[in-house]
Structures are given as C-alpha cells and as structure tokens.
Amino acid sequence: VNPAGEAVVSSEQKVYDVVLKQAALLKRQLRTLDRPDMDMPRNGLKEAYDRCGEICEEYAKTFYLGTMLMTEERRRAIWAIYVWCRRTDELVDGPNANYITPTALDRWEKRLEDLFTGRPYDMLDAALSDTISRFPIDIQPFRDMIEGMRSDLRKTRYNNFDELYMYCYYVAGTVGLMSVPVMGIATESKATTESVYSAALALGIANQLTNILRDVGEDARRGRIYLPQDELAQAGLSDEDIFKGVVTNRWRNFMKRQIKRARMFFEEAERGVTELSQASRWPVWASLLLYRQILDEIEANDYNNFTKRAYVGKGKKLLALPVAYGKSLL
C-alpha cells in the first residue's frame, strides 16, 4: 500500500498475471482458426522461413545449431519468432536507432496487430503470421516487448529492482513466453504449465540481467545505467562512480550481489528446461549454459565491466555444446 492508501502491485505479480494467461492458452490449445488465410503461395512461405533461418544462423549461431534437432515445424517457428524479436530490438539498438520515435513504435505495434490477423507486411512478417496460426501463441508478450522498446526511449535510470525486473521482462522475459508453445512441454512431464512458463520467464530475466552486467561500461558511455539506484546508494556508489569506471572494493561487492541474483534466476530456469519436449531442450540448455558463463568471465575480469567486455571464447562454447546436449537427454 502506498502513502495514498492505494494498493500497489509488484512487477513480479503483474508479470505472473501474464504468465497465467499464457499458460491457460496453452492448456486449452487454442488456435485462432478464424484468422483469414494469407495471400501468399506455399513456396513463398518456404522462402520466408528459409530467410528467417539464415538470419538466425548469422546472428545466433549456437542457438541455430540447437534448433536443428527440433522438428521442422517447431524449428521454423522458433526462427520466425527470433527474427521478429531481433527486428524489434534493432529499432532502438540498431543503426537507425537515433531516428526511432514513439510514433514509429506505435506503427510497429499496428503492424504486429495486422500480422496477428493474417495481414503481414513483408516476407519475414509472413513467417511469423503463419507460425501464430499453427501454435497457441498470444499477442501480449509481443506487445510487451514493444513496450520495452518504448521504455528505452524515455528511461535511462531504474530506481529499484522492481522497476528493473519489469524492464527485463519486457525486453527478454517475453521471449520465453513466446517460445514455450513452440518448444512444447514433454508429454511425460508432471510439472504444471504455469511452472514451465515461469521457468522460461526466469531464463529471459537471467539473460537480460547478464547482458546488463556485461555491458555496464558500454551503456554508461551512452548515458544509461541499468542498475537499481537504491542498491547502488546502499553500496556507497553513485552514477558518477559508474561514469568514472574505476573498479573499487565497493564496486566488487556490489557486483557480487548482482551476479548472485542473476544466478538465482538461472537456477530457477534450469528446473523448467527439463520439462520441455526433448527435441527442444538442446538450444535452451546451450543458451542457459553459455550465458551463465558470462557471469564467470565478469568475475575472471576482477569485475571490470567498465573497460573489459566479458565474453565466452570459442573453445568454451564448443565445450558447452556437448554438455548442453547431454543435459537435453536427461
């Protein structure tokens, strides 16, 4: 309850309400069969999906490799979702980001709505439009991701983790909610649908928190600080310390707490990966293991994420793939 006597709902509760909605949709296996057929020949759709696969292979090689174990229909659908998310992200982080306005994002959302009603604008839209006609996918996570892009246009500071959690949900947790209906839940799983969605959400949150911790210096050079302001203050740090970019014991202690939180989300995500259809687990395990290793690299750099970019080398990536594959079989 806030000082005005109004009930305050936490970001986690708001997001969990979305999780419940997505889980209910999957359990009912709803398909929007009333969508009009797209005016696109079948060979045109094949070309659209193939192009999505090429983009996924170019920008997410490890993940793309993992998708090759999935059934053709699931593989193509994941490619289509990946490409839409990438295009959305590039609106505010791509080469034309300086020209993007709230109005442009409004137009992108209108385009999304048309896509969901079978009226794609281009080849890549057509692939996603076909995907959502085949799987019980809801528009809400897609809208929420666009909201995350709006947040990037107007917000450069986050007062507390509650605010940062909502941002992480918008830009990354949504991907998990989009993907679960395509990945599928193992027929032998005894887990609730809600718990699988929650784990997928946790993986997105963990990945985004890892991105934030890896990119502190890069974001600071753009005038952005994606760290909870109240926790910085409690650690005796300020925005000025971030902009100076000097590793101190205060910074190391602050980073240790942030890394511990990210790992907690990865641990929650692990419990859900095992519940996915076996053919869908490898790319998710690979993503989880590789992203979590970025946190190890930050530690190895003595928490210098101001001038050093933590990354997982090619050798470690190659070693992680068979481990991920082994876990996918368990």
Tab-separated table of C-alpha atoms in Angstrom:
chain	number	residue	atom	x	y	z
A	1	VAL	CA	0.000	0.000	0.000
A	2	ASN	CA	1.395	3.388	-0.940
A	3	PRO	CA	1.170	6.557	1.218
A	4	ALA	CA	-2.100	7.481	-0.508
A	5	GLY	CA	-3.680	4.222	0.688
A	6	GLU	CA	-3.746	2.654	-2.786
A	7	ALA	CA	-2.855	-0.990	-3.315
A	8	VAL	CA	0.475	-1.395	-5.093
A	9	VAL	CA	1.073	-4.472	-7.242
A	10	SER	CA	4.692	-5.547	-7.661
A	11	SER	CA	6.204	-6.012	-11.093
A	12	GLU	CA	6.598	-9.727	-10.427
A	13	GLN	CA	2.875	-10.069	-9.721
A	14	LYS	CA	1.960	-8.098	-12.860
A	15	VAL	CA	4.179	-10.339	-14.947
A	16	TYR	CA	2.879	-13.506	-13.278
A	17	ASP	CA	-0.634	-12.480	-14.302
A	18	VAL	CA	0.614	-12.565	-17.905
A	19	VAL	CA	2.200	-15.976	-17.242
A	20	LEU	CA	-1.137	-17.348	-16.024
A	21	LYS	CA	-2.866	-16.069	-19.148
A	22	GLN	CA	-0.279	-17.680	-21.436
A	23	ALA	CA	-0.414	-20.969	-19.529
A	24	ALA	CA	-4.212	-21.080	-19.760
A	25	LEU	CA	-3.986	-20.509	-23.503
A	26	LEU	CA	-1.532	-23.367	-23.931
A	27	LYS	CA	-3.568	-25.751	-21.775
A	28	ARG	CA	-6.644	-25.084	-23.894
A	29	GLN	CA	-4.508	-25.376	-27.041
A	30	LEU	CA	-6.427	-22.509	-28.574
A	31	ARG	CA	-5.800	-21.775	-32.203
A	32	THR	CA	-7.201	-18.679	-33.867
A	33	LEU	CA	-8.743	-20.514	-36.778
A	34	ASP	CA	-10.859	-17.507	-37.664
A	35	ARG	CA	-7.810	-15.662	-38.972
A	36	PRO	CA	-8.068	-15.044	-42.714
A	37	ASP	CA	-5.751	-17.031	-44.925
A	38	MET	CA	-2.686	-15.145	-46.069
A	39	ASP	CA	-2.496	-14.294	-49.725
A	40	MET	CA	0.856	-15.986	-50.143
A	41	PRO	CA	1.772	-19.140	-52.093
A	42	ARG	CA	3.264	-22.066	-50.167
A	43	ASN	CA	6.637	-21.705	-51.877
A	44	GLY	CA	6.612	-18.071	-50.748
A	45	LEU	CA	6.202	-19.195	-47.141
A	46	LYS	CA	9.069	-21.656	-47.528
A	47	GLU	CA	11.267	-18.845	-48.791
A	48	ALA	CA	10.165	-16.675	-45.852
A	49	TYR	CA	11.047	-19.342	-43.284
A	50	ASP	CA	14.347	-20.094	-45.023
A	51	ARG	CA	15.279	-16.419	-44.790
A	52	CYS	CA	14.439	-16.416	-41.068
A	53	GLY	CA	16.731	-19.413	-40.665
A	54	GLU	CA	19.555	-17.607	-42.464
A	55	ILE	CA	19.220	-14.599	-40.151
A	56	CYS	CA	19.160	-16.827	-37.063
A	57	GLU	CA	22.248	-18.686	-38.273
A	58	GLU	CA	24.077	-15.416	-38.927
A	59	TYR	CA	23.379	-13.743	-35.579
A	60	ALA	CA	22.823	-16.655	-33.164
A	61	LYS	CA	24.987	-19.495	-34.455
A	62	THR	CA	24.944	-21.642	-31.320
A	63	PHE	CA	21.199	-21.307	-30.845
A	64	TYR	CA	20.625	-22.005	-34.549
A	65	LEU	CA	22.660	-25.200	-34.302
A	66	GLY	CA	20.490	-26.333	-31.407
A	67	THR	CA	17.285	-25.731	-33.363
A	68	MET	CA	18.408	-28.252	-35.962
A	69	LEU	CA	17.432	-31.046	-33.536
A	70	MET	CA	13.838	-29.806	-33.396
A	71	THR	CA	11.050	-30.927	-35.710
A	72	GLU	CA	10.855	-28.893	-38.905
A	73	GLU	CA	7.642	-27.113	-37.900
A	74	ARG	CA	8.967	-26.138	-34.455
A	75	ARG	CA	12.364	-25.150	-35.857
A	76	ARG	CA	10.894	-22.812	-38.448
A	77	ALA	CA	8.514	-21.286	-35.917
A	78	ILE	CA	11.368	-20.510	-33.496
A	79	TRP	CA	13.300	-18.886	-36.342
A	80	ALA	CA	10.312	-16.671	-37.146
A	81	ILE	CA	9.948	-15.593	-33.502
A	82	TYR	CA	13.691	-14.944	-33.203
A	83	VAL	CA	13.701	-12.724	-36.288
A	84	TRP	CA	10.724	-10.648	-35.123
A	85	CYS	CA	12.397	-10.118	-31.726
A	86	ARG	CA	15.664	-9.143	-33.375
A	87	ARG	CA	13.966	-6.650	-35.686
A	88	THR	CA	12.113	-5.162	-32.733
A	89	ASP	CA	15.301	-4.836	-30.693
A	90	GLU	CA	17.130	-3.178	-33.573
A	91	LEU	CA	14.541	-0.416	-33.669
A	92	VAL	CA	16.193	1.113	-30.592
A	93	ASP	CA	19.649	-0.514	-30.701
A	94	GLY	CA	20.291	-0.794	-34.431
A	95	PRO	CA	21.955	1.581	-36.900
A	96	ASN	CA	18.814	3.723	-37.264
A	97	ALA	CA	18.082	3.928	-33.533
A	98	ASN	CA	18.667	7.703	-33.438
A	99	TYR	CA	15.712	8.190	-35.780
A	100	ILE	CA	13.230	5.988	-33.924
A	101	THR	CA	10.384	7.830	-32.192
A	102	PRO	CA	7.418	6.695	-30.078
A	103	THR	CA	5.292	7.150	-33.203
A	104	ALA	CA	7.495	4.709	-35.093
A	105	LEU	CA	6.976	2.146	-32.335
A	106	ASP	CA	3.226	2.755	-32.490
A	107	ARG	CA	3.376	1.931	-36.196
A	108	TRP	CA	5.381	-1.218	-35.428
A	109	GLU	CA	2.716	-2.297	-32.934
A	110	LYS	CA	-0.032	-1.678	-35.515
A	111	ARG	CA	1.955	-3.809	-37.919
A	112	LEU	CA	2.107	-6.525	-35.235
A	113	GLU	CA	-1.677	-6.425	-34.839
A	114	ASP	CA	-2.105	-6.787	-38.610
A	115	LEU	CA	0.336	-9.687	-38.582
A	116	PHE	CA	-1.783	-11.451	-35.947
A	117	THR	CA	-4.853	-11.089	-38.153
A	118	GLY	CA	-3.180	-12.618	-41.186
A	119	ARG	CA	-2.110	-9.389	-42.912
A	120	PRO	CA	1.711	-9.484	-42.984
A	121	TYR	CA	3.634	-6.544	-44.428
A	122	ASP	CA	6.606	-8.475	-45.775
A	123	MET	CA	8.173	-11.905	-46.105
A	124	LEU	CA	9.519	-12.049	-42.540
A	125	ASP	CA	6.165	-10.957	-41.118
A	126	ALA	CA	4.510	-13.691	-43.174
A	127	ALA	CA	6.628	-16.373	-41.495
A	128	LEU	CA	5.544	-15.215	-38.030
A	129	SER	CA	1.934	-14.812	-39.108
A	130	ASP	CA	1.927	-18.405	-40.303
A	131	THR	CA	3.584	-19.524	-37.050
A	132	ILE	CA	0.941	-17.968	-34.816
A	133	SER	CA	-1.763	-19.699	-36.844
A	134	ARG	CA	-0.144	-23.057	-36.054
A	135	PHE	CA	0.648	-22.645	-32.340
A	136	PRO	CA	-1.315	-21.253	-29.351
A	137	ILE	CA	0.681	-18.010	-29.237
A	138	ASP	CA	-0.808	-14.862	-27.702
A	139	ILE	CA	-0.079	-11.303	-28.800
A	140	GLN	CA	0.527	-9.957	-25.258
A	141	PRO	CA	4.245	-10.857	-24.935
A	142	PHE	CA	4.897	-9.290	-28.353
A	143	ARG	CA	3.142	-6.079	-27.320
A	144	ASP	CA	5.076	-6.091	-24.067
A	145	MET	CA	8.390	-6.342	-25.907
A	146	ILE	CA	7.477	-3.234	-27.897
A	147	GLU	CA	6.665	-1.547	-24.578
A	148	GLY	CA	10.209	-2.375	-23.502
A	149	MET	CA	11.499	-0.533	-26.561
A	150	ARG	CA	9.383	2.461	-25.585
A	151	SER	CA	10.971	2.322	-22.150
A	152	ASP	CA	14.420	2.553	-23.745
A	153	LEU	CA	13.389	5.788	-25.461
A	154	ARG	CA	12.229	7.547	-22.311
A	155	LYS	CA	14.026	5.948	-19.362
A	156	THR	CA	17.739	5.765	-18.542
A	157	ARG	CA	17.585	5.021	-14.792
A	158	TYR	CA	15.784	2.440	-12.629
A	159	ASN	CA	15.012	3.338	-9.024
A	160	ASN	CA	14.920	-0.214	-7.701
A	161	PHE	CA	14.912	-3.843	-8.777
A	162	ASP	CA	11.128	-3.884	-9.075
A	163	GLU	CA	11.407	-1.388	-11.946
A	164	LEU	CA	14.375	-3.200	-13.456
A	165	TYR	CA	12.548	-6.543	-13.248
A	166	MET	CA	9.697	-5.161	-15.327
A	167	TYR	CA	12.151	-3.858	-17.915
A	168	CYS	CA	13.901	-7.245	-18.068
A	169	TYR	CA	10.530	-8.908	-18.560
A	170	TYR	CA	9.627	-6.535	-21.383
A	171	VAL	CA	12.797	-6.976	-23.400
A	172	ALA	CA	13.749	-10.603	-22.645
A	173	GLY	CA	11.301	-12.451	-20.397
A	174	THR	CA	8.706	-12.053	-23.125
A	175	VAL	CA	10.811	-14.232	-25.434
A	176	GLY	CA	10.333	-17.185	-23.104
A	177	LEU	CA	6.565	-16.723	-23.075
A	178	MET	CA	6.522	-16.537	-26.881
A	179	SER	CA	8.621	-19.675	-27.232
A	180	VAL	CA	7.058	-22.202	-24.825
A	181	PRO	CA	4.069	-23.007	-27.090
A	182	VAL	CA	6.502	-23.786	-29.910
A	183	MET	CA	9.074	-25.648	-27.825
A	184	GLY	CA	6.331	-27.802	-26.329
A	185	ILE	CA	6.130	-29.473	-22.932
A	186	ALA	CA	7.198	-33.111	-22.613
A	187	THR	CA	4.222	-35.477	-22.565
A	188	GLU	CA	5.695	-37.257	-19.530
A	189	SER	CA	6.162	-34.006	-17.589
A	190	LYS	CA	4.316	-33.747	-14.292
A	191	ALA	CA	5.102	-30.048	-13.905
A	192	THR	CA	2.311	-27.504	-14.134
A	193	THR	CA	2.103	-25.414	-17.280
A	194	GLU	CA	2.433	-22.285	-15.133
A	195	SER	CA	5.724	-23.507	-13.648
A	196	VAL	CA	7.180	-24.176	-17.116
A	197	TYR	CA	6.205	-20.684	-18.250
A	198	SER	CA	7.670	-19.233	-15.045
A	199	ALA	CA	10.960	-21.004	-15.713
A	200	ALA	CA	11.022	-19.718	-19.297
A	201	LEU	CA	10.393	-16.234	-17.932
A	202	ALA	CA	13.230	-16.707	-15.411
A	203	LEU	CA	15.661	-17.607	-18.198
A	204	GLY	CA	14.798	-14.423	-20.055
A	205	ILE	CA	15.236	-12.359	-16.876
A	206	ALA	CA	18.570	-14.078	-16.143
A	207	ASN	CA	19.838	-13.486	-19.676
A	208	GLN	CA	18.911	-9.806	-19.578
A	209	LEU	CA	20.447	-9.265	-16.140
A	210	THR	CA	23.611	-10.859	-17.526
A	211	ASN	CA	23.507	-8.525	-20.534
A	212	ILE	CA	23.185	-5.561	-18.195
A	213	LEU	CA	26.119	-6.622	-16.016
A	214	ARG	CA	28.289	-7.348	-19.039
A	215	ASP	CA	27.506	-4.001	-20.711
A	216	VAL	CA	27.788	-1.568	-17.774
A	217	GLY	CA	30.629	0.399	-19.380
A	218	GLU	CA	29.100	0.416	-22.848
A	219	ASP	CA	25.733	1.583	-21.516
A	220	ALA	CA	27.382	4.274	-19.365
A	221	ARG	CA	29.046	5.738	-22.451
A	222	ARG	CA	25.540	6.176	-23.857
A	223	GLY	CA	24.365	7.823	-20.640
A	224	ARG	CA	22.408	4.769	-19.494
A	225	ILE	CA	22.609	2.936	-16.179
A	226	TYR	CA	20.548	-0.247	-15.955
A	227	LEU	CA	21.300	-0.867	-12.276
A	228	PRO	CA	18.988	-0.397	-9.278
A	229	GLN	CA	19.658	3.117	-7.969
A	230	ASP	CA	18.725	2.245	-4.384
A	231	GLU	CA	21.156	-0.682	-4.317
A	232	LEU	CA	23.933	1.470	-5.746
A	233	ALA	CA	23.332	4.009	-2.979
A	234	GLN	CA	23.338	1.268	-0.318
A	235	ALA	CA	26.728	0.138	-1.643
A	236	GLY	CA	28.070	3.691	-1.355
A	237	LEU	CA	28.113	4.177	-5.144
A	238	SER	CA	26.639	6.838	-7.414
A	239	ASP	CA	26.109	7.469	-11.115
A	240	GLU	CA	29.372	9.392	-11.104
A	241	ASP	CA	31.224	6.257	-9.990
A	242	ILE	CA	29.735	4.378	-12.942
A	243	PHE	CA	30.790	7.082	-15.382
A	244	LYS	CA	34.323	7.172	-13.925
A	245	GLY	CA	34.550	3.422	-14.401
A	246	VAL	CA	37.032	2.612	-11.643
A	247	VAL	CA	36.918	-0.846	-10.047
A	248	THR	CA	36.908	-0.483	-6.266
A	249	ASN	CA	36.101	-2.839	-3.420
A	250	ARG	CA	32.688	-1.187	-3.168
A	251	TRP	CA	32.094	-1.965	-6.833
A	252	ARG	CA	33.285	-5.556	-6.435
A	253	ASN	CA	30.932	-6.136	-3.504
A	254	PHE	CA	28.050	-4.557	-5.398
A	255	MET	CA	28.737	-6.735	-8.434
A	256	LYS	CA	28.933	-9.898	-6.327
A	257	ARG	CA	25.368	-9.283	-5.146
A	258	GLN	CA	24.120	-8.565	-8.671
A	259	ILE	CA	25.756	-11.714	-10.054
A	260	LYS	CA	24.295	-13.795	-7.221
A	261	ARG	CA	20.800	-12.572	-8.151
A	262	ALA	CA	21.297	-13.397	-11.841
A	263	ARG	CA	22.448	-16.900	-10.938
A	264	MET	CA	19.336	-17.408	-8.832
A	265	PHE	CA	17.212	-16.766	-11.924
A	266	PHE	CA	19.335	-19.204	-13.933
A	267	GLU	CA	18.759	-21.847	-11.247
A	268	GLU	CA	15.012	-21.280	-11.464
A	269	ALA	CA	15.189	-21.570	-15.245
A	270	GLU	CA	17.009	-24.917	-15.036
A	271	ARG	CA	14.035	-26.520	-13.341
A	272	GLY	CA	11.848	-25.741	-16.336
A	273	VAL	CA	14.160	-26.711	-19.185
A	274	THR	CA	13.919	-30.373	-18.221
A	275	GLU	CA	10.137	-30.190	-18.686
A	276	LEU	CA	10.324	-29.126	-22.335
A	277	SER	CA	9.948	-31.577	-25.192
A	278	GLN	CA	13.245	-33.423	-25.502
A	279	ALA	CA	13.890	-32.260	-29.069
A	280	SER	CA	13.551	-28.640	-27.950
A	281	ARG	CA	15.873	-28.754	-24.935
A	282	TRP	CA	19.297	-28.505	-26.558
A	283	PRO	CA	19.118	-24.887	-27.817
A	284	VAL	CA	17.653	-23.771	-24.479
A	285	TRP	CA	20.304	-25.604	-22.442
A	286	ALA	CA	23.031	-24.180	-24.690
A	287	SER	CA	21.712	-20.654	-24.216
A	288	LEU	CA	21.484	-21.106	-20.454
A	289	LEU	CA	24.959	-22.585	-20.005
A	290	LEU	CA	26.704	-20.103	-22.282
A	291	TYR	CA	25.012	-17.036	-20.843
A	292	ARG	CA	25.710	-18.137	-17.300
A	293	GLN	CA	29.397	-18.424	-18.199
A	294	ILE	CA	29.438	-14.696	-18.974
A	295	LEU	CA	28.981	-14.124	-15.250
A	296	ASP	CA	32.062	-16.295	-14.637
A	297	GLU	CA	34.010	-14.162	-17.111
A	298	ILE	CA	32.998	-10.941	-15.325
A	299	GLU	CA	34.434	-12.429	-12.140
A	300	ALA	CA	37.578	-13.515	-14.001
A	301	ASN	CA	37.991	-9.881	-15.169
A	302	ASP	CA	38.006	-8.807	-11.494
A	303	TYR	CA	34.555	-7.229	-12.013
A	304	ASN	CA	35.910	-4.745	-14.555
A	305	ASN	CA	32.875	-4.434	-16.797
A	306	PHE	CA	33.721	-0.790	-17.493
A	307	THR	CA	36.538	-1.298	-19.997
A	308	LYS	CA	36.561	-5.096	-20.475
A	309	ARG	CA	33.758	-6.947	-22.212
A	310	ALA	CA	33.186	-10.379	-20.713
A	311	TYR	CA	32.681	-12.996	-23.378
A	312	VAL	CA	32.819	-16.753	-23.683
A	313	GLY	CA	35.602	-17.851	-26.010
A	314	LYS	CA	35.051	-20.190	-28.935
A	315	GLY	CA	36.752	-23.087	-27.138
A	316	LYS	CA	34.455	-22.810	-24.130
A	317	LYS	CA	31.444	-22.537	-26.412
A	318	LEU	CA	32.401	-25.738	-28.196
A	319	LEU	CA	32.857	-27.496	-24.869
A	320	ALA	CA	29.449	-26.297	-23.679
A	321	LEU	CA	27.574	-27.778	-26.651
A	322	PRO	CA	28.046	-31.483	-25.784
A	323	VAL	CA	27.294	-30.687	-22.130
A	324	ALA	CA	24.054	-28.988	-23.185
A	325	TYR	CA	23.234	-31.930	-25.448
A	326	GLY	CA	23.837	-34.379	-22.618
A	327	LYS	CA	21.560	-32.424	-20.299
A	328	SER	CA	18.873	-32.325	-23.008
A	329	LEU	CA	18.750	-36.135	-22.962
A	330	LEU	CA	18.231	-36.450	-19.216
